Structure formats: C-alpha cells, structure tokens
Short mmCIF file of C-alpha atoms and ligand atoms in Angstrom, two decimals:
data_model
loop_
_atom_site.label_atom_id
_atom_site.label_comp_id
_atom_site.label_asym_id
_atom_site.label_seq_id
_atom_site.Cartn_x
_atom_site.Cartn_y
_atom_site.Cartn_z
CA UNK A 212 0.00 0.00 0.00
CA UNK A 213 1.30 3.47 -0.86
CA UNK A 214 -0.13 6.73 0.48
CA UNK A 215 1.16 10.09 -0.72
CA UNK A 216 -0.18 13.37 0.55
CA UNK A 217 0.63 16.98 -0.16
CA UNK A 218 -0.54 20.52 -0.68
CA UNK A 219 -0.77 22.81 -3.66
CA UNK A 220 -0.76 26.60 -3.50
CA UNK A 221 -3.46 28.21 -5.64
CA UNK A 222 -2.49 31.78 -6.39
CA UNK A 223 -5.09 34.27 -7.56
CA UNK A 224 -4.38 37.88 -8.38
CA UNK A 225 -5.60 39.14 -5.02
CA UNK A 226 -5.77 36.08 -2.81
CA UNK A 227 -4.33 32.65 -2.19
CA UNK A 228 -5.98 29.30 -1.54
CA UNK A 229 -4.63 25.84 -0.84
CA UNK A 230 -5.66 22.43 -2.09
CA UNK A 231 -4.72 19.15 -0.46
CA UNK A 232 -4.28 15.85 -2.23
CA UNK A 233 -3.94 12.19 -1.41
CA UNK A 234 -2.92 9.42 -3.77
CA UNK A 235 -3.43 5.87 -2.72
CA UNK A 236 -2.36 2.55 -4.18
CA UNK A 237 -4.07 -0.22 -2.23
CA UNK A 238 -5.69 -3.60 -2.64
CA UNK A 239 -9.09 -4.24 -1.06
CA UNK A 240 -7.77 -6.17 2.00
CA UNK A 241 -5.41 -3.24 2.82
CA UNK A 242 -8.40 -0.93 2.84
CA UNK A 243 -10.65 -3.28 4.79
CA UNK A 244 -8.06 -2.98 7.58
CA UNK A 245 -8.85 0.75 7.64
CA UNK A 246 -12.63 0.60 7.86
CA UNK A 247 -12.36 2.39 11.20
CA UNK A 248 -11.65 5.60 9.27
CA UNK A 249 -15.22 5.56 7.89
CA UNK A 250 -17.97 7.63 9.51
CA UNK A 251 -21.01 5.62 10.64
CA UNK A 252 -22.99 6.93 7.63
CA UNK A 253 -20.24 5.79 5.25
CA UNK A 254 -19.96 2.44 7.02
CA UNK A 255 -23.73 1.91 6.68
CA UNK A 256 -23.45 2.56 2.94
CA UNK A 257 -20.36 0.35 2.62
CA UNK A 258 -22.23 -2.52 4.31
CA UNK A 259 -24.85 -2.42 1.53
CA UNK A 260 -22.22 -3.00 -1.18
CA UNK A 261 -22.22 -6.51 -2.64
CA UNK A 262 -19.40 -6.50 -5.16
CA UNK A 263 -15.70 -6.36 -4.30
CA UNK A 264 -15.00 -4.07 -7.26
CA UNK A 265 -17.31 -1.37 -5.87
CA UNK A 266 -16.16 -1.95 -2.27
CA UNK A 267 -12.63 -1.39 -3.52
CA UNK A 268 -13.38 1.80 -5.49
CA UNK A 269 -15.56 3.19 -2.70
CA UNK A 270 -12.83 2.70 -0.10
CA UNK A 271 -10.10 4.04 -2.42
CA UNK A 272 -12.22 7.17 -2.87
CA UNK A 273 -13.30 7.69 0.73
CA UNK A 274 -9.92 6.96 2.31
CA UNK A 275 -8.04 9.17 -0.16
CA UNK A 276 -10.63 11.96 0.21
CA UNK A 277 -10.39 11.96 4.00
CA UNK A 278 -6.61 12.00 3.84
CA UNK A 279 -6.72 14.84 1.30
CA UNK A 280 -8.80 16.80 3.83
CA UNK A 281 -6.25 15.82 6.49
CA UNK A 282 -3.48 17.26 4.29
CA UNK A 283 -5.11 20.70 4.64
CA UNK A 284 -6.59 20.45 8.12
CA UNK A 285 -4.10 18.82 10.46
CA UNK A 286 -6.42 18.70 13.49
CA UNK A 287 -9.42 17.25 11.71
CA UNK A 288 -10.75 13.99 13.16
CA UNK A 289 -11.14 12.12 9.88
CA UNK A 290 -13.58 9.46 11.14
CA UNK A 291 -15.96 12.23 12.22
CA UNK A 292 -16.24 13.45 8.62
CA UNK A 293 -18.77 11.78 6.32
CA UNK A 294 -18.39 12.08 2.57
CA UNK A 295 -21.84 11.47 1.17
CA UNK A 296 -23.14 11.81 -2.38
CA UNK A 297 -25.35 14.48 -3.95
CA UNK A 298 -28.17 13.83 -6.40
CA UNK A 299 -25.80 13.55 -9.35
CA UNK A 300 -23.37 11.40 -7.33
CA UNK A 301 -20.95 14.22 -6.59
CA UNK A 302 -19.19 13.93 -3.22
CA UNK A 303 -20.29 16.18 -0.34
CA UNK A 304 -18.12 16.67 2.75
CA UNK A 305 -20.27 16.63 5.91
CA UNK A 306 -19.47 17.43 9.55
CA UNK A 307 -15.95 18.74 8.87
CA UNK A 308 -14.92 21.33 11.45
CA UNK A 309 -12.85 23.01 8.73
CA UNK A 310 -15.74 24.74 7.00
CA UNK A 311 -16.36 24.75 3.28
CA UNK A 312 -13.80 22.16 2.23
CA UNK A 313 -15.00 19.94 -0.59
CA UNK A 314 -13.36 17.02 -2.40
CA UNK A 315 -13.07 15.62 -5.89
CA UNK A 316 -12.45 11.88 -6.23
CA UNK A 317 -11.15 9.59 -8.96
CA UNK A 318 -10.29 5.90 -8.90
CA UNK A 319 -8.91 3.42 -11.40
CA UNK A 320 -8.04 -0.23 -10.70
CA UNK A 321 -6.12 -0.16 -7.40
CA UNK A 322 -5.43 3.59 -7.44
CA UNK A 323 -7.44 6.31 -5.74
CA UNK A 324 -6.78 10.04 -5.90
CA UNK A 325 -8.63 12.84 -4.15
CA UNK A 326 -8.17 16.59 -4.03
CA UNK A 327 -9.59 18.70 -1.20
CA UNK A 328 -10.28 22.35 -1.95
CA UNK A 329 -12.07 25.35 -0.50
CA UNK A 330 -15.58 25.63 -1.94
CA UNK A 331 -14.67 29.16 -3.10
CA UNK A 332 -12.14 27.68 -5.53
CA UNK A 333 -13.48 24.65 -7.47
CA UNK A 334 -11.16 21.91 -8.76
CA UNK A 335 -11.63 18.63 -10.57
CA UNK A 336 -9.46 15.56 -11.16
CA UNK A 337 -9.64 12.40 -13.24
CA UNK A 338 -7.34 9.45 -13.92
CA UNK A 339 -7.60 6.81 -16.65
CA UNK A 340 -5.45 3.99 -18.00
CA UNK A 341 -4.28 4.84 -21.50
CA UNK A 342 -3.64 1.27 -22.62
CA UNK A 343 -7.20 0.13 -21.88
CA UNK A 344 -8.89 3.06 -23.58
CA UNK A 345 -11.56 2.55 -26.18
CA UNK A 346 -10.02 5.02 -28.60
CA UNK A 347 -12.67 4.59 -31.28
CA UNK A 348 -15.52 5.41 -28.87
CA UNK A 349 -13.69 8.43 -27.44
CA UNK A 350 -12.87 9.75 -30.93
CA UNK A 351 -16.54 9.58 -31.90
CA UNK A 352 -17.25 12.03 -29.07
CA UNK A 353 -14.61 14.55 -30.19
CA UNK A 354 -15.30 17.47 -32.52
CA UNK A 355 -13.42 17.88 -35.80
CA UNK A 356 -11.35 20.68 -34.22
CA UNK A 357 -10.39 18.44 -31.29
CA UNK A 358 -9.39 15.66 -33.68
CA UNK A 359 -7.19 18.22 -35.41
CA UNK A 360 -5.56 19.14 -32.09
CA UNK A 361 -4.72 15.47 -31.51
CA UNK A 362 -2.59 15.55 -34.66
CA UNK A 363 -0.47 18.41 -33.25
CA UNK A 364 1.02 16.32 -30.44
CA UNK A 365 3.36 13.42 -31.08
CA UNK A 366 1.66 10.94 -28.79
CA UNK A 367 0.17 7.53 -29.57
CA UNK A 368 -3.52 7.97 -30.33
CA UNK A 369 -4.61 5.94 -27.28
CA UNK A 370 -2.61 8.25 -25.05
CA UNK A 371 -3.73 11.56 -26.55
CA UNK A 372 -7.42 10.60 -26.74
CA UNK A 373 -7.43 9.26 -23.17
CA UNK A 374 -5.69 12.40 -21.94
CA UNK A 375 -8.35 14.62 -23.55
CA UNK A 376 -11.04 12.39 -22.08
CA UNK A 377 -9.64 12.84 -18.55
CA UNK A 378 -9.76 16.63 -19.09
CA UNK A 379 -13.45 16.40 -19.96
CA UNK A 380 -14.26 14.07 -17.06
CA UNK A 381 -12.42 16.35 -14.63
CA UNK A 382 -14.33 19.39 -15.97
CA UNK A 383 -17.64 17.52 -15.72
CA UNK A 384 -16.87 16.86 -12.04
CA UNK A 385 -16.24 20.57 -11.45
CA UNK A 386 -19.66 21.21 -13.02
CA UNK A 387 -21.12 18.43 -10.79
CA UNK A 388 -23.01 16.97 -13.74
CA UNK A 389 -20.67 14.20 -14.81
CA UNK A 390 -20.82 13.44 -18.53
CA UNK A 391 -24.63 13.62 -18.66
CA UNK A 392 -24.68 16.47 -21.17
CA UNK A 393 -23.96 17.29 -24.77
CA UNK A 394 -20.22 16.58 -24.70
CA UNK A 395 -19.58 19.43 -27.16
CA UNK A 396 -19.99 21.76 -24.18
CA UNK A 397 -16.74 20.30 -22.81
CA UNK A 398 -14.82 20.90 -26.03
CA UNK A 399 -11.16 21.85 -25.67
CA UNK A 400 -9.82 24.65 -27.80
CA UNK A 401 -6.08 24.25 -27.38
CA UNK A 402 -3.55 21.58 -26.52
CA UNK A 403 -0.09 22.73 -25.52
CA UNK A 404 2.89 20.55 -24.63
CA UNK A 405 4.61 21.99 -21.55
CA UNK A 406 7.12 19.16 -21.12
CA UNK A 407 7.46 15.53 -22.25
CA UNK A 408 4.77 14.52 -19.74
CA UNK A 409 2.70 17.64 -19.04
CA UNK A 410 0.10 19.20 -21.35
CA UNK A 411 -2.38 22.05 -20.87
CA UNK A 412 -5.67 22.87 -22.53
CA UNK A 413 -8.21 25.62 -22.47
CA UNK A 414 -11.89 25.00 -23.06
CA UNK A 415 -13.91 26.52 -25.89
CA UNK A 416 -17.10 27.14 -23.88
CA UNK A 417 -16.11 26.82 -20.22
CA UNK A 418 -13.56 29.57 -20.59
CA UNK A 419 -13.23 30.07 -16.83
CA UNK A 420 -11.29 26.81 -16.55
CA UNK A 421 -8.11 25.19 -17.83
CA UNK A 422 -6.92 21.58 -17.75
CA UNK A 423 -3.42 20.45 -16.82
CA UNK A 424 -2.61 16.84 -17.63
CA UNK A 425 0.25 14.55 -16.74
CA UNK A 426 1.23 11.26 -18.38
CA UNK A 427 3.03 8.58 -16.43
CA UNK A 428 3.49 4.94 -17.46
CA UNK A 429 0.13 3.76 -18.79
CA UNK A 430 -1.90 6.40 -16.94
CA UNK A 431 -3.14 9.89 -17.74
CA UNK A 432 -4.31 12.24 -15.01
CA UNK A 433 -5.91 15.65 -15.51
CA UNK A 434 -6.65 18.43 -13.08
CA UNK A 435 -9.08 21.20 -14.00
CA UNK A 436 -8.53 24.52 -12.26
CA UNK A 437 -9.79 28.06 -12.79
CA UNK A 438 -7.96 29.54 -15.79
CA UNK A 439 -6.55 32.55 -13.96
CA UNK A 440 -5.19 30.52 -11.04
CA UNK A 441 -1.43 30.09 -11.00
CA UNK A 442 -0.46 26.81 -9.39
CA UNK A 443 2.73 24.77 -9.25
CA UNK A 444 1.41 21.23 -9.62
CA UNK A 445 4.83 19.57 -9.38
CA UNK A 446 4.11 18.07 -5.89
CA UNK A 447 1.02 16.43 -7.37
CA UNK A 448 2.79 15.15 -10.46
CA UNK A 449 5.78 13.84 -8.44
CA UNK A 450 3.35 11.88 -6.27
CA UNK A 451 1.50 10.67 -9.38
CA UNK A 452 4.76 9.34 -10.85
CA UNK A 453 5.54 7.45 -7.62
CA UNK A 454 2.02 6.07 -7.55
CA UNK A 455 2.26 4.75 -11.09
CA UNK A 456 5.67 3.16 -10.40
CA UNK A 457 4.07 1.30 -7.48
CA UNK A 458 1.02 0.33 -9.55
CA UNK A 459 2.89 -1.08 -12.57
C1 LIG B 244 -18.88 11.23 -13.03
C2 LIG B 244 -17.93 10.59 -14.03
C3 LIG B 244 -17.33 11.68 -14.90
C4 LIG B 244 -16.87 9.83 -13.26
O1 LIG B 244 -15.80 9.42 -14.03
P1 LIG B 244 -15.25 7.92 -14.03
O2 LIG B 244 -14.01 7.91 -14.85
O3 LIG B 244 -16.36 7.01 -14.40
O4 LIG B 244 -14.91 7.58 -12.52
P2 LIG B 244 -13.84 8.21 -11.53
O5 LIG B 244 -13.30 7.10 -10.73
O6 LIG B 244 -12.87 9.09 -12.21
O7 LIG B 244 -14.73 9.15 -10.60
C5 LIG B 244 -15.67 8.58 -9.75
C6 LIG B 244 -15.98 9.60 -8.68
O8 LIG B 244 -16.47 10.79 -9.29
C7 LIG B 244 -17.31 11.43 -8.36
N1 LIG B 244 -18.50 11.82 -9.07
C8 LIG B 244 -19.51 11.05 -9.54
N2 LIG B 244 -20.44 11.82 -10.11
C9 LIG B 244 -20.01 13.08 -10.01
C10 LIG B 244 -20.57 14.32 -10.42
N3 LIG B 244 -21.76 14.41 -11.04
N4 LIG B 244 -19.89 15.44 -10.15
C11 LIG B 244 -18.69 15.40 -9.50
N5 LIG B 244 -18.10 14.23 -9.10
C12 LIG B 244 -18.79 13.11 -9.35
C13 LIG B 244 -17.64 10.45 -7.25
O9 LIG B 244 -16.97 10.85 -6.08
C14 LIG B 244 -17.10 9.15 -7.79
O10 LIG B 244 -16.56 8.31 -6.80
P3 LIG B 244 -17.47 7.56 -5.72
O11 LIG B 244 -18.65 7.02 -6.48
O12 LIG B 244 -16.60 6.51 -5.15
O13 LIG B 244 -17.87 8.65 -4.75
C15 LIG B 244 -18.67 9.61 -14.98
O14 LIG B 244 -18.88 8.38 -14.34
C16 LIG B 244 -20.03 10.10 -15.41
O15 LIG B 244 -20.14 11.02 -16.18
N6 LIG B 244 -21.08 9.48 -14.96
C17 LIG B 244 -22.44 9.92 -15.25
C18 LIG B 244 -22.88 9.59 -16.63
C19 LIG B 244 -22.62 8.21 -17.02
O16 LIG B 244 -22.76 7.27 -16.26
N7 LIG B 244 -22.22 8.09 -18.26
C20 LIG B 244 -21.78 6.87 -18.81
C21 LIG B 244 -20.48 7.10 -19.57
S1 LIG B 244 -20.72 8.22 -20.93
#
C-alpha cells in the first residue's frame, strides 16, 4: 500500500488558496483494515455494497478523500467526517470542522486520488489507463477541431485521446453533472505541450477553466482549475509518478 499526501498553492491575483491531495495505491484487503476511518454513515453505505470491485473503489475514494482533507486540516478527526453523495453522485463533505472544504475523487483499478479544496475555488481531477482506452468510442465524441488538435502532439492515439477524455471528465466533475450532457460543451480549444509529460488545454465554452494533464506509465491524469489561477502542480505530479511506479 502506498499513500502520498501533499498541498498545492493556488495563487489568484488578489488572494491565495490551498488544495490538499492524497494518492493511494491499495488492494481491497489493505483498505478493509482501515474501515475504522469511515464515519457511521459511510460504514452503513459500505455494508450495503455486494461487489468487491465497488467496495474497492468506494474505499479508495473515501480513504483518499479523508486524507486529502487531512493534508489541509491537520487537526481534523477524519472518522468524524462523512463524505456522502449528492443527487448527481458528486461527493459532499459533511461534519468537517474546517468549514467549506470539498473534495473531488477519482479511482482506477487499485489507485485512488482525491483533491480537497475550499468551496470558493473549485477543482476537478480524473485518472484513466491509457492502454485500456476505447479510442474509437472516445474519438466519436470529439469534434473535428479536437481531432485536429490530436494531430499536433506526437503521442500515440490511445494516449492523446485518453488524456483529452480525462480533461473532460475532470471538468464535468467541477460542473457536478458528470458526462450527462452534450459533450460538445466540454470541447477543448487548445492543446499545448509543456514538457514531455505535461500538457495544458483551455476549453472553448467553459472559458473560466483550464486543464493540466500529466502522463506517467500507462496512466493519464488531468486536473481542472480556474484559468486565472497560478499553481505549481509539481508536488502532485511527483506523487503521481511514484504512484504509477508502485502500480505497474
Ligand atoms: C462522473 C464521471 C465523470 C466519473 O468518471 P469515471 O471515470 O467514471 O470515474 P472516476 O473514478 O474518475 O470518478 C468517480 C468519482 O467521481 C465522483 N462523481 C460522480 N459523479 C459526479 C458528479 N456528477 N460530479 C462530480 N463528481 C462526481 C464520485 O466521487 C465518484 O466516486 P465515488 O462514487 O466513489 O464517490 C462519470 O462516471 C459520469 O459522467 N457518470 C455519469 C454519466 C454516465 O454514467 N455516463 C456513462 C459514460 S458516458
């Protein structure tokens, strides 16, 4: 089991916020040993789950989300927090003494990642495996302009399409709708290579936001943050790299 936690500074023109993150690589038995971290409400929900796959993803999400809150709020009693779900399945942090912290959760196989953030400053995150992607299905959902952008980066198609998909999923989490919309609304308008592993995009319609993506091994992870926020995501990407090394 690997747990990595950290903080990210979110710099706005006139103010500064912080986000916390936790990345977790764990098998189901590792997480079952930590059931004590669940709030009674979470435990009641967990006890209704029948399939190991969902037990695993639920625990990856809840444990990483609580630890992401712990990364920002050192004195928080994590088992007293309940992370419930809203009507569109978005996570809601309840009973935290550190007011107005929310979380965004993503899980994939035996990896879980969560970001905690002040409600005033929304964030989204998504991880996917690039080698298991259904490239043809993703491409069908892309606009002609987006397909053109894919040609501008020298990445295998599975990697570039999955990366764009994680940007859209992360944005749909910020919007709290998930992908239940006309996906053209999530269209990206640019794709810029920042380094061999990091890419950024702006969105055509949701111009308030930008996506920053990192590739590591056979995984792509995207974070969506407000466009005018300046943030050094290197602590997050360093942890992501370690996580993928452990997973592969
Ligand atoms: C929400 C969605 C983007 C999640 O992406 P994913 O790659 O499937 O799964 P991830 O592991 O990255 O994220 C799952 C987490 O997202 C969060 N989430 C779910 N719905 C959310 C929403 N509407 N807004 C914000 N976050 C949401 C949850 O915390 C969930 O974890 P949990 O169930 O353990 O609490 C996607 O499942 C979705 O759009 N679902 C609704 C529509 C749908 O089912 N479409 C079928 C595919 S087109």
